[in-house]
PDB file of C-alpha atoms in Angstrom:
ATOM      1  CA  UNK C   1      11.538-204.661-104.977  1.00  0.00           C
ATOM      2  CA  UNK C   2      13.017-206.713-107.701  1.00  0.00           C
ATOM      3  CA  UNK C   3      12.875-210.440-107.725  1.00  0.00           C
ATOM      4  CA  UNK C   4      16.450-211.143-107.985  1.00  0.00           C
ATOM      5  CA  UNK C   5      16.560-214.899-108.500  1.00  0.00           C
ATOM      6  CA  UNK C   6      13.263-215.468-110.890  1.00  0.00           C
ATOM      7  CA  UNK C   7      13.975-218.341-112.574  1.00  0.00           C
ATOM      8  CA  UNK C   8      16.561-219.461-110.895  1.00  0.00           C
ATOM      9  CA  UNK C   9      16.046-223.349-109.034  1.00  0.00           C
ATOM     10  CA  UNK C  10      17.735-223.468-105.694  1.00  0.00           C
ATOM     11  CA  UNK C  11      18.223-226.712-103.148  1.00  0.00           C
ATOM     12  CA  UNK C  12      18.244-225.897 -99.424  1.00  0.00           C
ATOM     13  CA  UNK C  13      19.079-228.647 -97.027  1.00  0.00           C
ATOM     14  CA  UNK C  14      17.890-228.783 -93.522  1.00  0.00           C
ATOM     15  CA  UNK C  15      14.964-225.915 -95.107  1.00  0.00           C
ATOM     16  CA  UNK C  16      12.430-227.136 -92.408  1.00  0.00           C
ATOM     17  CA  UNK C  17      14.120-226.071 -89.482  1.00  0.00           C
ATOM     18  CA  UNK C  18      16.221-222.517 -88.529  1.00  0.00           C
ATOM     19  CA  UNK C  19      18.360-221.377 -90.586  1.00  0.00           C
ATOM     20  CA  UNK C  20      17.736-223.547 -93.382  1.00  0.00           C
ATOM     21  CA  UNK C  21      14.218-222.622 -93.432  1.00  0.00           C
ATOM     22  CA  UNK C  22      14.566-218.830 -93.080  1.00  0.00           C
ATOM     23  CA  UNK C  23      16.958-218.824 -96.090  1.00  0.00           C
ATOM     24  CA  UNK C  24      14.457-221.105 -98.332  1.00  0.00           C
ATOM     25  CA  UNK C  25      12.067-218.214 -97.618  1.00  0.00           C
ATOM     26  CA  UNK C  26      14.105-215.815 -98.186  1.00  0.00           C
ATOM     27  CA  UNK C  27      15.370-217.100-101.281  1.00  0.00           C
ATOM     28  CA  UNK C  28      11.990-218.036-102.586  1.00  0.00           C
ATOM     29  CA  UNK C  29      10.956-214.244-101.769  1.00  0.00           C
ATOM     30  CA  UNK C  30      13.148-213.367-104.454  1.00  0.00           C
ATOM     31  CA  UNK C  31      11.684-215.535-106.954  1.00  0.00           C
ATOM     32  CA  UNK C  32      13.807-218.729-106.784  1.00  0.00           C
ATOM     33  CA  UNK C  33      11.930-221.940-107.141  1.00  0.00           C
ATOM     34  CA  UNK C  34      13.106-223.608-103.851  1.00  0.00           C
ATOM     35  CA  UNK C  35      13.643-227.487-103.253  1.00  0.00           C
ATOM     36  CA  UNK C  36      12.922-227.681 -99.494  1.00  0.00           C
ATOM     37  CA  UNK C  37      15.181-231.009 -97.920  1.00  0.00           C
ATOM     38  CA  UNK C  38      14.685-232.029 -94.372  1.00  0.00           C
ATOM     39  CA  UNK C  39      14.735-235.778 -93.093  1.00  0.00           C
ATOM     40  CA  UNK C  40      12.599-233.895 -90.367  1.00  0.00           C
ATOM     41  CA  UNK C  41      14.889-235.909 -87.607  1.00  0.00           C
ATOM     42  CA  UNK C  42      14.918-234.195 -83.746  1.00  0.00           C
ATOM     43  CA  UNK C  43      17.758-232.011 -82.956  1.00  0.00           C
ATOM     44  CA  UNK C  44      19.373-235.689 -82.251  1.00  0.00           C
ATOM     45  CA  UNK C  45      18.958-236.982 -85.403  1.00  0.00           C
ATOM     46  CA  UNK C  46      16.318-239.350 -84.426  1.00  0.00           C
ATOM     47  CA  UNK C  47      13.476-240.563 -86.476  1.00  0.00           C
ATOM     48  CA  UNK C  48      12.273-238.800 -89.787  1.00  0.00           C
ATOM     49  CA  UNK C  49       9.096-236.948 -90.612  1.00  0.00           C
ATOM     50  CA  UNK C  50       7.954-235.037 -93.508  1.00  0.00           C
ATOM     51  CA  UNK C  51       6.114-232.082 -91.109  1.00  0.00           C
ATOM     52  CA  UNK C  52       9.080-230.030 -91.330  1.00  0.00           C
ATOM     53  CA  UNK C  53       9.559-229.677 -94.511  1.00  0.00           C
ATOM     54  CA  UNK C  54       6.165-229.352 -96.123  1.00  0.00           C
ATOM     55  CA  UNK C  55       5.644-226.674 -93.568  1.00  0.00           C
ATOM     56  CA  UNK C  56       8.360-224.773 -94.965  1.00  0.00           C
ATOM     57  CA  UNK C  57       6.922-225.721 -98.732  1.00  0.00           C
ATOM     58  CA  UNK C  58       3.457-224.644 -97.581  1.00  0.00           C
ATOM     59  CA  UNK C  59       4.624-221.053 -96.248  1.00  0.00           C
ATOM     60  CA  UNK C  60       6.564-220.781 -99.450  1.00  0.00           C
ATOM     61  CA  UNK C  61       3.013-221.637-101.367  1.00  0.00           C
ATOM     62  CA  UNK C  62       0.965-219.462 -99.393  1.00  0.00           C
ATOM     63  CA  UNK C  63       3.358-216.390-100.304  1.00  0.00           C
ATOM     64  CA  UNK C  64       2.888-216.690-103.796  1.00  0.00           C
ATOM     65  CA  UNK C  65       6.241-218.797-104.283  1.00  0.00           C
ATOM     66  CA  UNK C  66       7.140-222.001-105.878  1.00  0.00           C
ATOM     67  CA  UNK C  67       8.406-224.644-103.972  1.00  0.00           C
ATOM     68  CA  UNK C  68       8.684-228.398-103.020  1.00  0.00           C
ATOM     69  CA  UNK C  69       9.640-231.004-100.845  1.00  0.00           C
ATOM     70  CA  UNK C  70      12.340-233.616-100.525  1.00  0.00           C
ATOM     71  CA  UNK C  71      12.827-236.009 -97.181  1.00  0.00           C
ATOM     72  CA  UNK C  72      16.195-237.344 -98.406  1.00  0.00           C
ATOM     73  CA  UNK C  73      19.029-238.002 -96.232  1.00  0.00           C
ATOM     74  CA  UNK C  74      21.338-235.783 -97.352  1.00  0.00           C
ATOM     75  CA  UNK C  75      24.263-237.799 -95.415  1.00  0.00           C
ATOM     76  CA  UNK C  76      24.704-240.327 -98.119  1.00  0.00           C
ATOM     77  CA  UNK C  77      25.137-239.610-101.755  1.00  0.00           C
ATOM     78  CA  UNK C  78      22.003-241.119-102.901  1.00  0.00           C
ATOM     79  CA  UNK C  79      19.539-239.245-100.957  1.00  0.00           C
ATOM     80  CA  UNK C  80      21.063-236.416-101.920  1.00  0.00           C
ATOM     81  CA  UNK C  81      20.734-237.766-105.970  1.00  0.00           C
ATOM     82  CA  UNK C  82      17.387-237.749-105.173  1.00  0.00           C
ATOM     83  CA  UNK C  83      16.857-234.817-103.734  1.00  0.00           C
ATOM     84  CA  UNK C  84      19.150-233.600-106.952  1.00  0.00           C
ATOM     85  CA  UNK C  85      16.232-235.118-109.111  1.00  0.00           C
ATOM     86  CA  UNK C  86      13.350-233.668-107.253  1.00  0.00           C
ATOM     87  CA  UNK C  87      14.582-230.407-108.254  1.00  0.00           C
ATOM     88  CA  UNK C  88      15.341-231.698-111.685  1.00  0.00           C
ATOM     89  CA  UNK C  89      11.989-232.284-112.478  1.00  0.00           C
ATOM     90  CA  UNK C  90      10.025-230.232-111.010  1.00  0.00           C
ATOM     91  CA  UNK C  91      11.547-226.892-111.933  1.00  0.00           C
ATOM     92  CA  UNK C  92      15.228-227.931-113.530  1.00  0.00           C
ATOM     93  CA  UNK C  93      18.756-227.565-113.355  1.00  0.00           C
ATOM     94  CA  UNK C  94      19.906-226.716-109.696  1.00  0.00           C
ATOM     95  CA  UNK C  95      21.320-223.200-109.760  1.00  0.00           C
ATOM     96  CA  UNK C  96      21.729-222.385-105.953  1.00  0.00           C
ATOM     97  CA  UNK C  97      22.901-224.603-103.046  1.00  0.00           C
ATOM     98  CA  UNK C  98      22.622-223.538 -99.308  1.00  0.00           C
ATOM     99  CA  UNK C  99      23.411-227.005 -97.185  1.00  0.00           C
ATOM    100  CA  UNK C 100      22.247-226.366 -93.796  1.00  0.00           C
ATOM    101  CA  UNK C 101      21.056-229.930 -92.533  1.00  0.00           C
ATOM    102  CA  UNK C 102      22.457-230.425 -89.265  1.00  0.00           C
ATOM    103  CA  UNK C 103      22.121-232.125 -85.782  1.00  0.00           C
ATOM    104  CA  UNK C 104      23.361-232.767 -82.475  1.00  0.00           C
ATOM    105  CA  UNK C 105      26.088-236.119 -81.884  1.00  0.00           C
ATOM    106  CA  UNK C 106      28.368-236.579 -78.965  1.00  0.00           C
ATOM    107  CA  UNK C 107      32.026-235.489 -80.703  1.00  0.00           C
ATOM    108  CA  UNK C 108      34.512-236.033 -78.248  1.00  0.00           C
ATOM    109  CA  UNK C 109      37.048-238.603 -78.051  1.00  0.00           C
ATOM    110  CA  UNK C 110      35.133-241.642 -76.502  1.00  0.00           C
ATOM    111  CA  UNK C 111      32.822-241.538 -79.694  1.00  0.00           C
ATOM    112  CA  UNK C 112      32.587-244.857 -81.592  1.00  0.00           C
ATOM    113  CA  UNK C 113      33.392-245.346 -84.823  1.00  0.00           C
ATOM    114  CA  UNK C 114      29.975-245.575 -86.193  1.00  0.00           C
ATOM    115  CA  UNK C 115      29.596-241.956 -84.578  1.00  0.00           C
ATOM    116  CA  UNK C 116      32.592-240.348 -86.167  1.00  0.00           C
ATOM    117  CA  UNK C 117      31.012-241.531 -89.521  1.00  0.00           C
ATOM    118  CA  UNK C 118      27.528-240.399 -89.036  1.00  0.00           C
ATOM    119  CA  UNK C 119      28.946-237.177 -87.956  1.00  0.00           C
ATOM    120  CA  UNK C 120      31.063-236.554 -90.690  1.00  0.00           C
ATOM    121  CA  UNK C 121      28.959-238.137 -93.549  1.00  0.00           C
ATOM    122  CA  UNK C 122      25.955-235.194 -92.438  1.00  0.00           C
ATOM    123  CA  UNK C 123      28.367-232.306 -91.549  1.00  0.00           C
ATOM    124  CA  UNK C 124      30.863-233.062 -94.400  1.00  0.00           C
ATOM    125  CA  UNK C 125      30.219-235.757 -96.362  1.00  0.00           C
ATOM    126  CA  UNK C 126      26.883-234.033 -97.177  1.00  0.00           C
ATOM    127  CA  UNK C 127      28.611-230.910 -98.610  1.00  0.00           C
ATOM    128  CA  UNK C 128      30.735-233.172-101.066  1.00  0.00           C
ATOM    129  CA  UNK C 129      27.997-234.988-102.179  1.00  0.00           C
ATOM    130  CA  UNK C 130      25.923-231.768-103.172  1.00  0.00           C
ATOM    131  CA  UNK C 131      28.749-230.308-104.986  1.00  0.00           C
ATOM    132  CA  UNK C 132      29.605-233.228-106.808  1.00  0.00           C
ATOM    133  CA  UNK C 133      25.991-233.592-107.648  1.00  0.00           C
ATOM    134  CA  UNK C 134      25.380-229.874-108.884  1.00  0.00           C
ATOM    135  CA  UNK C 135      28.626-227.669-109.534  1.00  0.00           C
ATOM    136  CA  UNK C 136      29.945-229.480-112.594  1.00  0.00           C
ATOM    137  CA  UNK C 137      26.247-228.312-114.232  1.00  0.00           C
ATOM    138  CA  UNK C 138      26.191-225.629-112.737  1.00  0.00           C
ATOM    139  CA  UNK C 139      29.811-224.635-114.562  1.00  0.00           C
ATOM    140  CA  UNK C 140      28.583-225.730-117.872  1.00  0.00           C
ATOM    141  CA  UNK C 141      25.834-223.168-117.449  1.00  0.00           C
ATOM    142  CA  UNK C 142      28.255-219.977-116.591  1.00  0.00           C
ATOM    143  CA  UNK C 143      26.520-219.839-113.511  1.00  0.00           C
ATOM    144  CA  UNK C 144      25.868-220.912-110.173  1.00  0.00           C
ATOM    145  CA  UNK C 145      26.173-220.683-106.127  1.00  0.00           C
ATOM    146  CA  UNK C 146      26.898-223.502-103.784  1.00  0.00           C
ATOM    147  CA  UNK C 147      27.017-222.312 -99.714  1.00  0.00           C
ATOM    148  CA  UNK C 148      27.879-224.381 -97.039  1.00  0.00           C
ATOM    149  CA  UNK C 149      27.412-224.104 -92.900  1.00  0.00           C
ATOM    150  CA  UNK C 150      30.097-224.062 -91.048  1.00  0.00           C
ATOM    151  CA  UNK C 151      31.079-222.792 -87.738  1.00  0.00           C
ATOM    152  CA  UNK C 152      33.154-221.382 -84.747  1.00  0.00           C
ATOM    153  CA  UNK C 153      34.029-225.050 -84.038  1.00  0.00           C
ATOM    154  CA  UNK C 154      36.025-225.258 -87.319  1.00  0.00           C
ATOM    155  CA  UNK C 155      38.792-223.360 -84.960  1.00  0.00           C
ATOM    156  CA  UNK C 156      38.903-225.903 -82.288  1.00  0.00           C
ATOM    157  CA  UNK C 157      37.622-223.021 -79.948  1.00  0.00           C
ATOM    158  CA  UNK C 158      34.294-225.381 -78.790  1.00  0.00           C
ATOM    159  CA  UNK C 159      35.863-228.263 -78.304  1.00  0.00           C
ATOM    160  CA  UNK C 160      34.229-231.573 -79.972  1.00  0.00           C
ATOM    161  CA  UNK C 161      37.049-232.965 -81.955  1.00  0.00           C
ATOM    162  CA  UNK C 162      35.124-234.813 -84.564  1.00  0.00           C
ATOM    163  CA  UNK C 163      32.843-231.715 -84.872  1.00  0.00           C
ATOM    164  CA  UNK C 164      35.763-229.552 -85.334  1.00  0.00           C
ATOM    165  CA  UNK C 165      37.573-231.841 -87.946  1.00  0.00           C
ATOM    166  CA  UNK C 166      33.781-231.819 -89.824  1.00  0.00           C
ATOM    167  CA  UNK C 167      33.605-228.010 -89.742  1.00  0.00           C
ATOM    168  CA  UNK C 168      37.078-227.419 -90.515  1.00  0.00           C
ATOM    169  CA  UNK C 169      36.683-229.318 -93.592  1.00  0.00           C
ATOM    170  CA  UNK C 170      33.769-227.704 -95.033  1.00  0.00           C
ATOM    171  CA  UNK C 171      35.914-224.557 -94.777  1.00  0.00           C
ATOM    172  CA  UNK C 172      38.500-226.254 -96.663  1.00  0.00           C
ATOM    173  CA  UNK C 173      36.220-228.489 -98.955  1.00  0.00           C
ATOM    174  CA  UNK C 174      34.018-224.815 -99.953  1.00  0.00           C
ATOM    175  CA  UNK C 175      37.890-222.968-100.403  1.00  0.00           C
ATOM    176  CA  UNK C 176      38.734-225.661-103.017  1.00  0.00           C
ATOM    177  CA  UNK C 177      35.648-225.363-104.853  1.00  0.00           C
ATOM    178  CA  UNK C 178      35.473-221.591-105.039  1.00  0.00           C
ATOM    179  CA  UNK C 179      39.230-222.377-106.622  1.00  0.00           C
ATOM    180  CA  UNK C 180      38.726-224.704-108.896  1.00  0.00           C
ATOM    181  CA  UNK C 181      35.217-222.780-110.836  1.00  0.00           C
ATOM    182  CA  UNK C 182      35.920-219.027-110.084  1.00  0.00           C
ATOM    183  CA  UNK C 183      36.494-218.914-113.477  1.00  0.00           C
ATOM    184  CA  UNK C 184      32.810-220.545-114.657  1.00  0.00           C
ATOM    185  CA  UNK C 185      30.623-218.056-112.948  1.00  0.00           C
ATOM    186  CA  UNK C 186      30.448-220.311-110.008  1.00  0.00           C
ATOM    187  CA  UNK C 187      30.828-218.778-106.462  1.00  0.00           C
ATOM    188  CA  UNK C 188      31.489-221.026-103.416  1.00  0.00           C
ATOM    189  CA  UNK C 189      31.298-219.396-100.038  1.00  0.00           C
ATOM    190  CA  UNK C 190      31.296-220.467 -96.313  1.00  0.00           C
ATOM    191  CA  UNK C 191      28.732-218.989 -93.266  1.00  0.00           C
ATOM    192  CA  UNK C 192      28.363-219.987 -89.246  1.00  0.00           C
ATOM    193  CA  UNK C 193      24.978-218.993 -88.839  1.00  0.00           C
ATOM    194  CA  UNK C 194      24.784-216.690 -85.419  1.00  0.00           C
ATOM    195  CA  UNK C 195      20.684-217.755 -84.541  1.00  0.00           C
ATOM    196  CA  UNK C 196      19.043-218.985 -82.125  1.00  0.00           C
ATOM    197  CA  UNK C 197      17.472-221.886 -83.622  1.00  0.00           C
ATOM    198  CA  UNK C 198      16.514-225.101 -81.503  1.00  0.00           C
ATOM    199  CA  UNK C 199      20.196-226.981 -81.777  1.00  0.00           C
ATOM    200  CA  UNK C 200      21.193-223.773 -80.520  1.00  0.00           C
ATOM    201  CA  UNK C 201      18.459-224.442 -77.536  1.00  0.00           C
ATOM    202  CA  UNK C 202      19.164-228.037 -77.175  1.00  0.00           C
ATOM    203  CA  UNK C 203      22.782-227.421 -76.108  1.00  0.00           C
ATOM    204  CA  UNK C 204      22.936-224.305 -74.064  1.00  0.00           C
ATOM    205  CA  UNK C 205      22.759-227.129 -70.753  1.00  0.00           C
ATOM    206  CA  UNK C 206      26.179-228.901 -72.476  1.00  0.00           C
ATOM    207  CA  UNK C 207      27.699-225.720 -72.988  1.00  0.00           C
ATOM    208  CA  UNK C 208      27.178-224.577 -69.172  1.00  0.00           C
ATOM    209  CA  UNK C 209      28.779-227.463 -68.404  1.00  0.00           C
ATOM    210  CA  UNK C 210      31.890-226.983 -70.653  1.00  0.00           C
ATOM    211  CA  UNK C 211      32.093-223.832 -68.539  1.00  0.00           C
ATOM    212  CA  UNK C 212      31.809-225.037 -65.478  1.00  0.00           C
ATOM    213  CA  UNK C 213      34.876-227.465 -65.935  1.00  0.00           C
ATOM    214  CA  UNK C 214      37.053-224.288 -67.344  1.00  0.00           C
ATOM    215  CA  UNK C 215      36.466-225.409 -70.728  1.00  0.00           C
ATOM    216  CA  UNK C 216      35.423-222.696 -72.556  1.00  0.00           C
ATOM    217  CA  UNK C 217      36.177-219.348 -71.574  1.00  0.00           C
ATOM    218  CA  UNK C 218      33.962-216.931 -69.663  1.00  0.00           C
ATOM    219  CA  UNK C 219      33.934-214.470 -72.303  1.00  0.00           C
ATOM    220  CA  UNK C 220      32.211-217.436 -74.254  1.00  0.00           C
ATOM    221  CA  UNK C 221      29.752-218.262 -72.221  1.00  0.00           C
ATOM    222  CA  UNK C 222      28.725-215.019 -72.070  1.00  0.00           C
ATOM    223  CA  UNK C 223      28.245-214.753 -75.206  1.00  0.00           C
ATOM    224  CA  UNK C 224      25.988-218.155 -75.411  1.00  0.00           C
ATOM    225  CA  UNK C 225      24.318-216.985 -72.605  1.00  0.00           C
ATOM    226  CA  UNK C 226      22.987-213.865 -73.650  1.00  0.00           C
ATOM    227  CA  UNK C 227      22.177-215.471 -76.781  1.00  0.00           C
ATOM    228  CA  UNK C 228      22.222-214.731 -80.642  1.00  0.00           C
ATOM    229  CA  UNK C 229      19.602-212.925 -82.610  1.00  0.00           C
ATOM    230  CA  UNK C 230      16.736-215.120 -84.639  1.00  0.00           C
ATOM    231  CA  UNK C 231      17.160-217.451 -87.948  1.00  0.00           C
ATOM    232  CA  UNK C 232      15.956-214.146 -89.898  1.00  0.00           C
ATOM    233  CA  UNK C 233      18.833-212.061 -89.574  1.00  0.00           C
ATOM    234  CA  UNK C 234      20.915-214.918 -91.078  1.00  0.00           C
ATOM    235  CA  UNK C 235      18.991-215.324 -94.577  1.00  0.00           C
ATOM    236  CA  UNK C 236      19.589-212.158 -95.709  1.00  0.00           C
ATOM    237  CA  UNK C 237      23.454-212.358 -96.345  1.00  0.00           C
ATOM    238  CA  UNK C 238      23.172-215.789 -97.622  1.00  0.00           C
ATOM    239  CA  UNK C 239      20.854-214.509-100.092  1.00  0.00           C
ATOM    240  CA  UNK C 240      22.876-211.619-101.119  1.00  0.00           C
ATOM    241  CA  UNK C 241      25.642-214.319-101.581  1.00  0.00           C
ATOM    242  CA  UNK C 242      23.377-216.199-104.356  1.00  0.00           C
ATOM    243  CA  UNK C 243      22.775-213.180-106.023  1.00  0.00           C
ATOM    244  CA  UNK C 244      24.207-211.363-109.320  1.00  0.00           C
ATOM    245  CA  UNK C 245      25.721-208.658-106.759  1.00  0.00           C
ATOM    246  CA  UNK C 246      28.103-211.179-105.426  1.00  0.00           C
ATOM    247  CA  UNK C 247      29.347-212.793-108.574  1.00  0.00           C
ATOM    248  CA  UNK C 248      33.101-211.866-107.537  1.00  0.00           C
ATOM    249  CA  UNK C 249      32.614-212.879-103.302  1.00  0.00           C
ATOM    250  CA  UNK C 250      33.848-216.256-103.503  1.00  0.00           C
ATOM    251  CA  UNK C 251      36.263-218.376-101.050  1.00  0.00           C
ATOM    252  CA  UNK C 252      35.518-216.729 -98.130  1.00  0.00           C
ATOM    253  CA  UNK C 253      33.587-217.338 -94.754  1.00  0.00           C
ATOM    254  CA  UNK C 254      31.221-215.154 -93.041  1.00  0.00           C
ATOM    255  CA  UNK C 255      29.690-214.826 -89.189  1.00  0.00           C
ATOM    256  CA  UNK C 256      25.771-214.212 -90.071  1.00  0.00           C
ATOM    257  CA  UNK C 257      23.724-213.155 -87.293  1.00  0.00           C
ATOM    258  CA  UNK C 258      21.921-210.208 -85.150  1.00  0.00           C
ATOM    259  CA  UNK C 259      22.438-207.637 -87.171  1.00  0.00           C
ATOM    260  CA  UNK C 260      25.941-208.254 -88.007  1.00  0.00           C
ATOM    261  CA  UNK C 261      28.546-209.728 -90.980  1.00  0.00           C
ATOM    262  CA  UNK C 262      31.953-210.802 -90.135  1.00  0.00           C
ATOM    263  CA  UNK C 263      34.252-211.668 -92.635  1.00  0.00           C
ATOM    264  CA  UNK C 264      36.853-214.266 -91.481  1.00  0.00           C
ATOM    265  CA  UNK C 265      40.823-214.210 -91.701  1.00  0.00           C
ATOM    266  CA  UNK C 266      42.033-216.333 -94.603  1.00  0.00           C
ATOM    267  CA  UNK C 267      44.439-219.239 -93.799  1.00  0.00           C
ATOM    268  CA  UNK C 268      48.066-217.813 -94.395  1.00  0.00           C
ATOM    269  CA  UNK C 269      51.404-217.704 -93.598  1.00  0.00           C
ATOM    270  CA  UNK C 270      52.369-215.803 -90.468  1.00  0.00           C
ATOM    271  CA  UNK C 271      55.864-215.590 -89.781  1.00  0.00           C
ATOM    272  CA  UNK C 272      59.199-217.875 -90.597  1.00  0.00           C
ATOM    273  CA  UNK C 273      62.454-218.667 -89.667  1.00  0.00           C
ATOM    274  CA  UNK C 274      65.408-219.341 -92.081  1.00  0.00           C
ATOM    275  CA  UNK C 275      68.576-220.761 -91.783  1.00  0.00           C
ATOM    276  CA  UNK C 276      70.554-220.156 -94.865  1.00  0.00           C
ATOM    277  CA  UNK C 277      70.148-221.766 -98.252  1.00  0.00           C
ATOM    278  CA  UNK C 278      68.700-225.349 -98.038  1.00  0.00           C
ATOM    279  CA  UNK C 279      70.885-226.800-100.859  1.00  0.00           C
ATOM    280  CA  UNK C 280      73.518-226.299 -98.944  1.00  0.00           C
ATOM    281  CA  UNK C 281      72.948-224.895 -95.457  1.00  0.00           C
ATOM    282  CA  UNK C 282      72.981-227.809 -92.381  1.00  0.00           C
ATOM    283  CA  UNK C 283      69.633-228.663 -91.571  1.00  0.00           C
ATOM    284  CA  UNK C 284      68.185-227.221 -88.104  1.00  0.00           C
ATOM    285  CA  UNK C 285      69.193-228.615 -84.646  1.00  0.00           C
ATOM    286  CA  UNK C 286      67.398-229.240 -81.746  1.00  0.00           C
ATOM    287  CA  UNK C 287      69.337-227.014 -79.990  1.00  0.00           C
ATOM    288  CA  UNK C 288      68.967-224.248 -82.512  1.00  0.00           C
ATOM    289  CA  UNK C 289      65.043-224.438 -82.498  1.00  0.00           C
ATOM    290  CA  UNK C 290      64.960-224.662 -78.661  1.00  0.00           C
ATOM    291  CA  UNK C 291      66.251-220.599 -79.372  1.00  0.00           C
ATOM    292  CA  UNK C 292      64.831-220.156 -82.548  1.00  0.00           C
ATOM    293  CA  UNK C 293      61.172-221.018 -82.207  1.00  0.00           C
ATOM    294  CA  UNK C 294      60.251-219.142 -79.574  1.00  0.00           C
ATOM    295  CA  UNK C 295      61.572-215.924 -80.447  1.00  0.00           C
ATOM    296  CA  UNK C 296      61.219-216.109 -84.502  1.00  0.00           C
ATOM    297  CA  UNK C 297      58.058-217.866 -84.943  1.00  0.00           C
ATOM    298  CA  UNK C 298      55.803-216.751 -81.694  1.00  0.00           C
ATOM    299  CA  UNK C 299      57.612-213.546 -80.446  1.00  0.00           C
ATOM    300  CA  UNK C 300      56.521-209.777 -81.764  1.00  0.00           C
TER     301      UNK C 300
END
């Protein structure tokens, strides 16, 4: 099979654990020379270790791939400089990003400030920081692919405000970007990875709970419950996605996982309700939407 990234440099966050680690694989299986980040934190983003990622590195090594090793924190903007650098000069210019770090923080309302910001800094924050650090280059060039995780929570469906705000705005934040370069050979594209990876093991026990208290839907649950397929059947797609095939896939977001692709509903108008010509039509009433609303806006 043809390498389809040789010489290509690509940085994967979170590539010691999962996901992130099944896609630096993959991608380094295809000849891309793979910068492997991971703070190597627990599933609750406690303490750091470098196991993870040189793990990843080391597999990478042993199948005849090039590949190293950044611990940054990719949650503030210089550890992700410096992971940026690593992969400057050890094999140059970034070409491919896949952001997958990731952990587990209490999201609801009751969460303190210093919460919200860790949260958003590593779900969102982290995604701005990366793109500011590599797509400008990577438009100069005529070419380049920057993916971001997202997931189900960006609709609100799972509950966890601040998670959902985070998730919502990588959508947004990707959607933007794909915008603003489509027309330098950049791509930017969305996935919620569909695996069962330890975060997805460390909160099964919340997520019974959530049931329990008629939070989430049986239909859900049963889904959780029966589980999605391994990290593996996600790097495929995302690899495809930093590939020469998909050079005109850009904006969008994709469910990866078990054997399945979903492509997701763009945001868009659905239906609206007029009242005459604004320059010089009354504006609405209260009355008039109490009718209006229901039966022109939600109605079929």
């Amino acid at each position: 099979m043809t390498e389809r990234l040789t010489g290509k440099t690509a940085l994967v966050t979170g590539g010691g654990n999962g996901v992130g680690k099944a896609v630096a694989l993959a991608l380094a299986a295809q000849g891309a020379r793979v910068v492997v980040n991971d703070l190597g934190t627990s599933e609750q983003a406690e303490g750091v270790s470098r196991g993870a990622a040189d793990i990843t590195v080391e597999e990478i090594h042993a199948a005849g791939g090039e590949a190293v090793a950044s611990y940054d924190s990719v949650a503030t903007a210089e550890g992700v400089q410096n992971a940026v650098a690593i992969a400057e000069s050890a094999f140059g210019p970034v070409d491919i990003v896949v952001a997958c770090a990731g952990a587990i923080f209490p999201g609801d309302l009751s969460a303190t400030d210093e919460t919200w910001h860790r949260f958003i800094d590593l779900f969102l924050s982290q995604k701005f920081f990366l793109a500011r650090a590599t797509v400008p280059g990577m438009a100069e060039r005529g070419w380049g692919r920057f993916i971001t995780v997202t997931s189900e929570g960006a609709r609100g469906t799972l509950g966890n405000p601040i998670f959902a705000a985070a998730m919502g705005g990588v959508i947004s934040l990707t959607k933007a970007i794909a915008n603003d370069y489509r027309a330098h050979g950049v791509t930017a594209n969305s996935f919620n990875p569909a695996a069962a990876t330890r975060l997805y093991h460390a909160t099964i026990a919340d997520w019974k709970v959530k049931h329990d208290a008629g939070e989430i839907t049986d239909e859900m649950w049963a889904a959780i419950e029966a589980g999605p397929g391994p990290a593996s059947y996600v790097a495929p797609m995302v690899t495809w996605l930093t590939t020469d095939a998909a050079a005109k896939t850009t904006g969008q977001v994709f469910t990866i996982g078990g054997g399945s692709v979903t492509r997701w509903s763009s945001f868009e108008q659905v239906r609206s309700i007029y009242k005459g010509d604004h320059r010089s039509t009354p504006e609405w009433s209260l009355d008039e939407l109490d009718q209006t609303v229901p039966t022109g806006l939600f109605e079929n």
